Coordinates of N, CA and C in Angstrom, one line a residue:
M1 N 0.9 -1.1 -0.1 CA -0.2 0.0 0.0 C 0.9 1.3 0.1
G2 N 0.5 2.1 -1.0 CA 1.4 3.3 -0.9 C 1.3 4.5 0.1
W3 N 1.8 5.5 -0.1 CA 2.0 6.6 0.9 C 1.4 7.6 0.2
T4 N 0.6 8.5 0.7 CA 0.1 9.8 0.0 C 0.9 10.9 0.3
R5 N 0.6 12.1 -0.4 CA 1.5 13.1 -0.1 C 1.1 13.6 1.5
R6 N -0.4 13.7 1.7 CA -0.7 13.6 3.1 C -0.1 13.0 4.0
D7 N 0.1 11.7 3.8 CA 0.9 10.8 4.9 C 2.2 11.3 5.2
I8 N 3.0 11.7 4.1 CA 4.3 12.2 4.2 C 4.3 13.5 5.0
L9 N 3.3 14.4 4.7 CA 3.4 15.7 5.4 C 2.9 15.5 6.6
L10 N 2.1 14.7 7.0 CA 1.8 14.5 8.5 C 3.1 14.0 9.2
G11 N 3.8 13.1 8.4 CA 4.9 12.6 9.0 C 6.1 13.7 9.5
G12 N 5.9 14.8 8.5 CA 7.0 16.0 8.8 C 6.5 16.7 10.1
L13 N 5.1 16.8 10.1 CA 4.5 17.5 11.3 C 4.9 17.1 12.6
V14 N 5.3 15.6 12.7 CA 5.4 15.0 14.1 C 6.8 14.4 14.0
S15 N 7.6 15.1 13.5 CA 9.2 14.8 13.4 C 9.6 14.4 14.9
L16 N 10.2 13.2 14.9 CA 10.5 12.7 16.3 C 9.4 12.6 17.1
G17 N 8.2 12.1 16.4 CA 6.9 12.5 16.8 C 6.4 11.7 18.1
T18 N 5.6 12.4 18.8 CA 4.8 11.6 19.9 C 3.9 12.7 20.3
V19 N 2.8 12.3 20.9 CA 1.8 13.4 21.3 C 2.1 13.7 23.0
A20 N 3.1 13.0 23.4 CA 3.3 13.1 24.8 C 3.8 14.5 25.2
V21 N 3.4 15.0 26.1 CA 4.3 16.1 26.7 C 4.7 15.6 28.1
L22 N 5.4 16.6 28.7 CA 6.1 16.6 29.8 C 5.4 15.8 31.0
K23 N 3.9 16.2 31.1 CA 3.3 15.7 32.4 C 2.4 14.7 31.8
P24 N 2.7 13.5 31.4 CA 1.6 12.6 30.7 C 0.6 11.9 31.8
T25 N -0.5 11.8 31.3 CA -1.6 11.2 32.2 C -1.5 9.9 32.8
F26 N -1.0 9.0 31.8 CA -0.9 7.8 32.0 C 0.2 7.3 32.9
A27 N 1.4 8.1 32.9 CA 2.6 8.0 33.7 C 2.4 8.1 35.2
A28 N 1.4 9.1 35.3 CA 1.4 9.5 36.8 C 0.7 8.3 37.5
A29 N 0.1 7.2 36.8 CA -0.2 6.0 37.7 C 1.0 5.1 37.9
S30 N 1.2 5.2 39.3 CA 2.4 4.5 39.6 C 2.4 2.9 39.5
S31 N 1.1 2.4 39.4 CA 0.9 1.1 39.3 C 1.4 0.5 38.0
Y32 N 1.7 1.2 37.0 CA 2.3 0.8 35.7 C 3.8 0.6 35.8
F33 N 4.4 1.0 37.0 CA 5.8 0.8 37.1 C 6.2 0.0 38.4
S34 N 7.3 -0.7 38.3 CA 7.5 -1.5 39.5 C 9.2 -1.7 39.4
G35 N 9.6 -0.9 40.4 CA 11.2 -1.0 40.6 C 11.9 -0.3 39.3
T36 N 13.3 -0.5 39.2 CA 14.0 0.1 38.2 C 14.9 -0.8 37.5
S37 N 15.4 -0.5 36.3 CA 16.3 -1.2 35.7 C 17.3 -0.3 34.9
V38 N 18.6 -1.0 34.8 CA 19.7 -0.1 34.2 C 20.1 -0.7 32.8
D39 N 20.1 0.5 31.9 CA 20.4 0.1 30.5 C 21.5 1.0 30.0
N40 N 22.7 0.4 29.5 CA 23.7 1.3 29.1 C 23.9 2.5 30.1
G41 N 24.0 2.2 31.3 CA 24.3 3.1 32.3 C 23.3 4.1 32.7
V42 N 22.1 4.0 32.2 CA 21.0 4.8 32.3 C 19.8 4.1 33.2
T43 N 19.4 4.5 34.4 CA 18.4 3.8 35.3 C 17.0 4.5 34.8
F44 N 16.0 3.6 34.6 CA 14.8 3.9 34.2 C 13.7 2.8 35.0
R45 N 12.4 3.4 34.9 CA 11.6 2.7 35.6 C 11.0 1.4 34.9
S46 N 11.0 0.3 35.6 CA 10.5 -1.0 35.1 C 9.0 -1.1 34.7
T47 N 8.6 -1.4 33.6 CA 7.1 -1.6 33.4 C 6.5 -2.8 34.4
N48 N 5.5 -2.5 35.1 CA 4.9 -3.4 36.0 C 4.1 -4.3 35.0
F49 N 4.4 -5.4 34.6 CA 3.8 -6.2 33.7 C 2.6 -7.0 34.4
A50 N 2.6 -7.2 35.8 CA 1.7 -7.7 36.4 C 0.2 -7.1 36.1
K51 N 0.4 -5.7 35.9 CA -0.9 -4.8 35.7 C -1.2 -4.7 34.3
I52 N -0.5 -5.2 33.5 CA -0.6 -5.1 32.1 C -1.5 -6.5 31.4
D53 N -2.5 -6.1 30.8 CA -3.2 -7.2 30.1 C -2.3 -8.1 29.3
R54 N -2.5 -9.3 29.5 CA -1.5 -10.1 28.9 C -1.5 -10.1 27.3
K55 N -2.5 -9.9 26.8 CA -2.6 -9.7 25.3 C -1.5 -8.6 24.8
W56 N -1.3 -7.7 25.5 CA -0.4 -6.6 25.2 C 1.0 -6.9 25.4
Q57 N 1.3 -8.2 26.0 CA 2.8 -8.5 26.5 C 3.2 -9.3 25.3
R58 N 4.6 -9.1 25.2 CA 5.5 -9.5 24.0 C 5.4 -11.1 24.1
Q59 N 5.0 -11.9 23.1 CA 4.9 -13.2 23.1 C 5.0 -13.7 21.5
V60 N 5.3 -15.1 21.3 CA 5.4 -15.5 20.2 C 4.1 -16.0 19.5
V61 N 3.6 -15.9 18.5 CA 2.3 -16.3 18.1 C 2.5 -17.0 16.6
K62 N 1.4 -17.6 16.1 CA 1.2 -18.2 14.6 C 1.0 -16.9 13.8
Y63 N 1.7 -16.9 12.8 CA 1.5 -15.8 11.8 C 1.7 -16.2 10.3
F64 N 0.9 -15.9 9.5 CA 0.9 -16.4 8.2 C 0.9 -14.9 7.3
S65 N 2.2 -15.1 6.5 CA 2.4 -13.7 5.6 C 3.4 -14.1 4.7
S66 N 3.2 -13.5 3.3 CA 3.9 -13.7 2.3 C 5.2 -12.7 2.4
E67 N 5.4 -11.9 3.4 CA 6.3 -11.0 3.8 C 7.7 -11.8 4.1
P68 N 8.9 -11.5 3.8 CA 10.0 -12.0 4.2 C 10.2 -12.1 5.7
I69 N 11.0 -13.3 6.2 CA 11.4 -13.2 7.5 C 12.0 -11.9 8.0
G70 N 11.9 -11.4 9.0 CA 12.8 -10.3 9.4 C 11.7 -9.0 9.3
T71 N 10.7 -9.0 8.6 CA 9.8 -7.8 8.3 C 9.1 -7.5 9.4
V72 N 8.8 -6.3 9.7 CA 8.1 -5.7 10.8 C 6.7 -5.3 10.2
V73 N 5.6 -5.8 10.8 CA 4.2 -5.6 10.3 C 3.4 -5.0 11.5
V74 N 2.8 -3.8 11.2 CA 2.2 -3.3 12.3 C 0.5 -3.2 11.8
D75 N -0.2 -3.8 12.7 CA -1.8 -3.6 12.7 C -2.2 -2.7 13.5
T76 N -2.6 -1.6 12.8 CA -2.9 -0.5 13.8 C -4.5 -0.5 14.2
T77 N -5.2 -1.2 13.7 CA -6.6 -1.3 14.3 C -6.5 -2.2 15.6
H78 N -5.8 -3.1 15.7 CA -5.7 -4.2 16.9 C -4.5 -3.9 17.8
H79 N -3.7 -2.8 17.2 CA -2.7 -2.4 18.2 C -1.7 -3.4 18.4
F80 N -1.1 -4.1 17.5 CA -0.2 -5.1 17.4 C 0.9 -4.7 16.4
L81 N 2.1 -5.1 16.9 CA 3.6 -4.9 15.8 C 4.0 -6.4 15.9
Y82 N 4.1 -6.9 14.7 CA 4.8 -8.5 14.5 C 6.0 -8.3 13.9
L83 N 7.0 -8.9 14.4 CA 8.2 -9.3 13.8 C 8.3 -10.7 13.3
I84 N 8.1 -10.8 11.9 CA 8.0 -12.1 11.3 C 9.2 -13.1 11.5
M85 N 9.0 -14.3 12.0 CA 10.1 -15.3 12.2 C 9.7 -16.4 11.3
E86 N 10.6 -17.4 11.5 CA 10.4 -18.5 10.7 C 9.4 -19.4 11.0
N87 N 9.1 -20.5 10.3 CA 8.1 -21.5 10.5 C 6.7 -20.8 11.0
K88 N 6.2 -19.9 10.2 CA 4.9 -19.3 10.2 C 4.8 -18.7 11.7
T89 N 5.6 -18.2 12.3 CA 5.5 -17.5 13.5 C 5.9 -15.9 13.5
A90 N 5.6 -15.3 14.6 CA 6.2 -13.9 14.8 C 6.1 -13.6 16.2
I91 N 7.1 -12.7 16.5 CA 7.0 -12.0 17.7 C 6.0 -10.8 17.8
R92 N 5.1 -11.1 18.8 CA 4.1 -10.0 18.4 C 4.1 -9.0 19.8
Y93 N 4.0 -7.7 19.6 CA 4.3 -6.9 20.6 C 2.9 -5.9 20.7
G94 N 2.5 -5.5 21.7 CA 1.4 -4.6 21.9 C 1.9 -3.3 21.7
V95 N 1.4 -2.2 21.0 CA 1.7 -1.0 20.7 C 0.6 0.0 20.8
G96 N 1.1 1.2 21.0 CA 0.1 2.3 20.9 C 0.3 3.0 19.6
V97 N -0.8 3.5 18.9 CA -0.7 4.1 17.6 C -1.2 5.3 17.4
G98 N -1.4 6.0 16.2 CA -1.8 7.3 16.1 C -3.2 7.4 16.3
R99 N -3.4 8.7 16.8 CA -5.0 9.1 17.1 C -5.6 9.3 15.7
E100 N -7.0 9.5 15.8 CA -7.7 9.9 14.9 C -7.1 11.1 13.9
G101 N -6.8 11.0 12.7 CA -6.3 12.2 11.9 C -4.8 12.1 12.0
F102 N -4.2 11.0 12.7 CA -2.8 11.1 12.6 C -2.3 9.8 12.3
K103 N -3.2 8.7 11.9 CA -2.9 7.5 11.4 C -2.3 7.6 10.0
W104 N -1.4 6.6 9.7 CA -0.7 6.4 8.5 C -0.4 5.1 8.1
Y105 N -0.5 4.7 6.8 CA -0.2 3.2 6.5 C 0.7 3.4 5.3
G106 N 1.5 2.2 5.2 CA 2.5 2.1 3.9 C 3.7 1.4 4.4
R107 N 4.7 1.4 3.6 CA 6.0 0.7 3.6 C 7.1 1.7 4.0
A108 N 8.0 1.2 4.8 CA 9.2 2.2 5.1 C 10.3 1.0 5.5
T109 N 11.4 1.7 5.7 CA 12.5 0.8 6.2 C 13.0 1.4 7.4
I110 N 13.6 0.8 8.5 CA 14.4 1.3 9.5 C 15.7 1.7 9.1
D111 N 16.0 3.1 8.7 CA 17.1 3.5 8.2 C 18.1 4.2 9.3
Q112 N 17.7 4.2 10.5 CA 18.5 4.8 11.5 C 18.0 4.4 13.0
K113 N 18.9 4.2 13.8 CA 18.4 3.7 15.3 C 19.2 4.5 16.1
S114 N 18.7 4.6 17.3 CA 19.3 5.6 18.4 C 19.0 4.9 19.8
L115 N 20.0 4.9 20.5 CA 20.1 4.4 21.9 C 19.9 5.5 22.7
W116 N 18.8 5.6 23.6 CA 18.7 6.7 24.5 C 18.7 7.9 23.7
P117 N 17.8 8.2 22.8 CA 17.6 9.2 21.8 C 17.2 10.6 22.5
R118 N 17.8 11.7 22.0 CA 17.2 13.0 22.5 C 15.9 13.1 21.6
W119 N 15.1 13.9 22.3 CA 13.8 14.2 21.6 C 13.7 15.7 21.5
T120 N 13.4 16.1 20.2 CA 13.3 17.4 20.0 C 11.9 17.7 19.3
P121 N 11.0 18.3 20.1 CA 9.7 18.7 19.7 C 9.8 19.5 18.2
P122 N 8.9 19.1 17.3 CA 9.1 19.9 16.1 C 8.2 21.1 16.3
P123 N 8.7 22.3 15.5 CA 7.9 23.7 15.8 C 6.6 23.8 15.8
E124 N 5.8 22.9 15.0 CA 4.4 22.8 15.1 C 3.8 22.5 16.5
M125 N 4.7 21.6 17.0 CA 4.1 21.0 18.1 C 4.5 21.9 19.4
R126 N 5.5 22.7 19.3 CA 5.8 23.7 20.2 C 4.9 24.8 20.0
Q127 N 4.4 25.1 18.9 CA 3.3 26.1 18.6 C 2.1 25.8 19.5
R128 N 1.7 24.5 19.4 CA 0.6 24.0 20.2 C 0.7 24.0 21.6
H129 N 1.9 23.5 22.1 CA 2.4 23.3 23.6 C 3.7 24.1 23.7
P130 N 3.6 25.6 23.9 CA 4.6 26.5 24.1 C 5.4 26.3 25.3
E131 N 4.8 25.4 26.3 CA 5.7 25.1 27.4 C 6.7 24.0 27.3
L132 N 6.7 23.2 26.0 CA 7.5 22.3 25.8 C 8.9 23.0 25.6
P133 N 10.1 22.2 25.9 CA 11.5 22.8 25.8 C 11.9 22.6 24.3
E134 N 13.0 23.3 24.1 CA 13.8 23.0 22.6 C 14.0 21.4 22.3
Y135 N 14.5 20.9 23.5 CA 14.9 19.4 23.5 C 14.7 18.8 24.9
V136 N 14.8 17.5 24.7 CA 14.9 16.6 26.1 C 16.2 15.7 26.0
D137 N 17.0 15.7 26.8 CA 18.3 14.8 26.6 C 17.9 13.5 26.7
G138 N 18.6 12.5 25.8 CA 18.4 11.2 25.8 C 18.7 10.7 27.4
G139 N 17.9 9.8 27.8 CA 17.9 9.3 29.1 C 17.4 10.1 30.4
A140 N 16.7 11.3 30.0 CA 16.0 12.1 31.0 C 14.8 11.4 31.3
P141 N 14.3 11.5 32.7 CA 13.0 10.8 33.0 C 11.9 11.5 32.3
T142 N 12.1 12.6 31.6 CA 11.0 13.1 31.1 C 11.0 13.0 29.4
N143 N 11.9 12.4 29.0 CA 12.1 12.2 27.5 C 11.1 11.1 27.1
P144 N 10.0 11.5 26.2 CA 8.9 10.4 25.8 C 9.3 9.5 24.9
L145 N 10.5 9.6 24.2 CA 11.0 8.5 23.4 C 11.4 7.1 24.2
G146 N 11.7 7.5 25.4 CA 12.2 6.2 26.1 C 13.6 5.7 25.7
P147 N 14.0 4.5 25.8 CA 15.3 3.9 25.8 C 15.9 3.9 24.3
R148 N 15.0 3.8 23.2 CA 15.2 3.4 21.8 C 14.5 4.3 20.9
A149 N 14.9 4.5 19.8 CA 14.1 5.0 18.7 C 14.6 4.3 17.4
M150 N 13.5 3.9 16.5 CA 13.9 3.5 15.3 C 13.2 4.4 14.4
Y151 N 14.0 4.8 13.4 CA 13.4 5.8 12.5 C 13.1 5.5 11.2
L152 N 11.9 5.6 10.8 CA 11.4 5.1 9.6 C 11.5 6.0 8.3
H153 N 12.1 5.4 7.3 CA 12.4 6.3 6.2 C 11.8 5.6 4.9
R154 N 11.6 6.4 4.0 CA 11.0 5.8 2.7 C 11.8 6.5 1.6
D155 N 12.4 5.7 0.6 CA 13.1 6.0 -0.4 C 14.3 7.1 0.1
G156 N 14.8 6.7 1.2 CA 16.0 7.6 1.6 C 15.5 8.8 2.4
V157 N 14.2 9.1 2.5 CA 13.7 10.2 3.2 C 13.0 9.9 4.4
D158 N 13.4 10.7 5.5 CA 12.6 10.5 6.8 C 11.3 10.7 6.7
T159 N 10.5 9.8 7.2 CA 9.1 10.0 7.2 C 8.7 10.9 8.5
G160 N 9.5 11.0 9.4 CA 8.9 11.6 10.6 C 8.4 10.5 11.7
Y161 N 8.2 9.3 11.2 CA 7.6 8.4 12.2 C 8.7 7.5 12.7
R162 N 8.4 7.2 14.0 CA 9.5 6.2 14.7 C 8.7 5.0 15.4
F163 N 9.5 4.0 15.6 CA 9.0 3.2 16.6 C 10.1 3.6 17.9
H164 N 9.2 3.8 19.1 CA 10.1 4.1 20.3 C 9.5 3.7 21.8
G165 N 10.0 3.8 22.6 CA 9.5 3.5 23.9 C 8.4 4.7 24.3
T166 N 8.1 4.6 25.5 CA 7.0 5.4 26.1 C 7.1 5.8 27.7
L167 N 6.6 6.9 28.1 CA 6.6 7.4 29.5 C 5.0 6.8 29.7
E168 N 4.3 6.5 29.0 CA 2.9 6.1 29.3 C 2.6 4.7 29.0
P169 N 2.8 3.4 29.9 CA 2.4 2.2 29.6 C 1.0 2.1 29.3
G170 N 0.3 2.8 29.9 CA -1.2 2.7 30.1 C -1.8 3.2 28.6
S171 N -0.9 3.8 27.7 CA -1.2 4.0 26.3 C -1.2 2.7 25.3
I172 N -0.4 1.8 25.6 CA -0.4 0.7 24.8 C -1.7 0.1 24.6
G173 N -1.9 -0.2 23.4 CA -3.3 -0.7 23.0 C -4.4 0.3 22.7
K174 N -3.8 1.6 22.7 CA -4.9 2.6 22.3 C -4.5 3.5 21.2
D175 N -5.3 4.3 20.5 CA -4.8 5.3 19.8 C -4.5 6.7 20.5
A176 N -3.1 6.9 20.6 CA -2.7 7.9 21.5 C -1.7 8.9 21.0
S177 N -0.9 8.5 19.9 CA 0.1 9.2 19.5 C -0.2 10.1 18.4
S178 N 0.9 11.0 17.9 CA 0.8 11.7 16.7 C 1.3 11.0 15.7
G179 N 1.1 9.6 15.7 CA 1.4 8.8 14.6 C 2.5 8.0 14.7
C180 N 3.4 8.0 15.4 CA 4.6 7.1 15.9 C 4.0 5.9 16.5
I181 N 4.8 4.8 16.6 CA 4.4 3.6 17.2 C 5.0 3.3 18.4
R182 N 4.3 3.5 19.5 CA 4.8 3.4 20.9 C 4.9 1.9 21.4
M183 N 5.8 1.8 22.2 CA 6.1 0.3 22.8 C 6.3 0.5 24.3
F184 N 6.2 -0.6 25.0 CA 6.7 -0.7 26.4 C 8.3 -0.5 26.0
N185 N 8.9 0.2 27.0 CA 10.2 0.3 27.1 C 11.1 -0.8 26.7
E186 N 10.5 -2.0 27.6 CA 11.3 -3.2 27.4 C 11.1 -3.7 26.2
D187 N 10.0 -3.4 25.4 CA 9.9 -4.0 24.1 C 10.6 -3.3 23.1
A188 N 10.8 -2.0 23.2 CA 11.5 -1.1 22.5 C 12.9 -1.6 22.4
I189 N 13.3 -1.9 23.6 CA 14.9 -2.4 23.7 C 15.0 -3.7 22.8
D190 N 14.0 -4.7 23.2 CA 14.1 -6.0 22.5 C 13.9 -5.9 21.1
L191 N 13.0 -5.1 20.4 CA 13.0 -4.9 19.1 C 14.1 -4.2 18.4
Y192 N 14.7 -3.2 18.9 CA 15.8 -2.6 18.5 C 17.0 -3.5 18.2
Q193 N 17.2 -4.5 19.3 CA 18.3 -5.4 19.1 C 18.0 -6.4 18.0
R194 N 16.7 -6.7 17.6 CA 16.3 -7.7 16.5 C 16.3 -7.2 15.2
C195 N 16.3 -5.8 15.0 CA 16.0 -5.1 13.7 C 17.3 -4.6 13.3
P196 N 18.0 -4.9 12.2 CA 19.1 -4.2 11.9 C 18.6 -3.1 10.9
I197 N 19.7 -2.2 10.8 CA 19.4 -1.3 9.6 C 18.9 -1.7 8.3
G198 N 17.9 -1.3 7.7 CA 17.4 -1.9 6.4 C 16.4 -2.6 6.8
T199 N 15.9 -2.8 7.9 CA 14.7 -3.8 8.1 C 13.5 -3.1 7.4
A200 N 12.8 -4.1 6.8 CA 11.7 -3.6 6.1 C 10.4 -3.5 7.1
V201 N 9.5 -2.3 6.8 CA 8.4 -2.2 7.6 C 7.2 -1.9 6.8
Q202 N 6.0 -2.5 7.2 CA 4.7 -2.3 6.6 C 3.7 -2.1 7.8
V203 N 3.0 -1.0 7.5 CA 2.0 -0.4 8.5 C 0.7 -0.5 7.8
L204 N -0.2 -1.5 8.4 CA -1.6 -1.7 7.6 C -2.6 -1.3 8.6
P205 N -3.9 -1.1 8.2 CA -5.1 -0.7 9.0 C -5.3 -2.0 9.8
H206 N -5.5 -3.1 9.3 CA -5.7 -4.3 10.0 C -5.1 -5.7 9.4
I207 N -4.7 -6.6 10.1 CA -4.2 -7.8 9.3 C -4.8 -9.0 10.0
A208 N -5.9 -9.1 10.4 CA -6.6 -10.1 11.4 C -6.7 -11.5 10.5
D209 N -6.5 -11.4 9.1 CA -6.6 -12.6 8.4 C -5.3 -13.2 8.3
Q210 N -4.3 -12.5 8.8 CA -2.9 -13.3 8.8 C -2.4 -13.7 10.2
A211 N -2.9 -13.2 11.1 CA -2.4 -13.5 12.4 C -3.4 -14.3 13.3
E212 N -3.2 -14.8 14.3 CA -4.0 -15.7 15.1 C -5.3 -15.3 15.4
S213 N -6.4 -16.3 15.6 CA -7.8 -15.7 15.9 C -7.6 -15.6 17.5
A214 N -8.7 -14.9 18.0 CA -8.7 -14.4 19.4 C -8.9 -15.9 20.1
A215 N -9.4 -16.9 19.6 CA -9.4 -18.3 20.3 C -8.4 -18.8 20.3
R216 N -7.2 -18.5 19.6 CA -5.9 -19.1 19.9 C -4.9 -18.3 20.6
L217 N -5.5 -17.4 21.2 CA -4.4 -16.5 22.0 C -4.0 -17.3 23.2
S218 N -4.7 -18.1 23.7 CA -4.2 -18.8 24.9 C -3.0 -19.8 24.7
Q219 N -2.8 -20.0 23.4 CA -1.7 -21.0 23.0 C -0.4 -20.1 22.7
A220 N -0.4 -19.0 22.8 CA 0.6 -18.0 22.5 C 1.6 -18.2 23.5
T221 N 3.0 -18.1 23.0 CA 4.1 -18.4 23.9 C 4.9 -17.1 24.3
P222 N 5.0 -16.8 25.5 CA 5.8 -15.7 26.1 C 7.1 -15.5 25.7
V223 N 7.8 -14.4 25.3 CA 9.1 -14.2 25.1 C 9.8 -13.6 26.2
Q224 N 10.9 -14.2 26.6 CA 11.7 -13.5 27.7 C 12.6 -12.4 27.3

């Protein structure tokens, strides 16, 4: 499925995109966090997966697709990201996707990756939210990109969309962003290490015909 001029324009408007501001509603719920973890010298709050619905947790599922192994496919309707594996399986991650008016669909590649990325709100976002700073350093507790960002390009051009972590675990499974794909921080770290530069990405409205049915969810295998 191709991208329209409007798709690319929206991508530019949400460069380093995320709708999160520095006082996120969901992050205020301390029950979404439990203890801390250390990653590359940065201490961050660990997601309390005991409070997260199991369907949003990372797991291996059956998946039928003609896409090559290693491709990332996003089902925006059902809020799942699939990394296609061998033997008709995929690692499935729960994600947050774009709000109404910010959704996008099409193909891209991961052409850049960043560990503990700096977040720079685009000018259009700062016009809407003048309280935002010019940037937030990577690793800062208020950085909405979390520990990893994977930058999506098309034909060598930055679309403005990313896969990244989140300050708002409660937004996973919801339409909550300005078009970027949010993940639990632990899942963003996991996907980052599995996806080399050049990884193919396809974002679709829905792919229920390719993924497992709801009746088979109980057979899914957790990924550690």
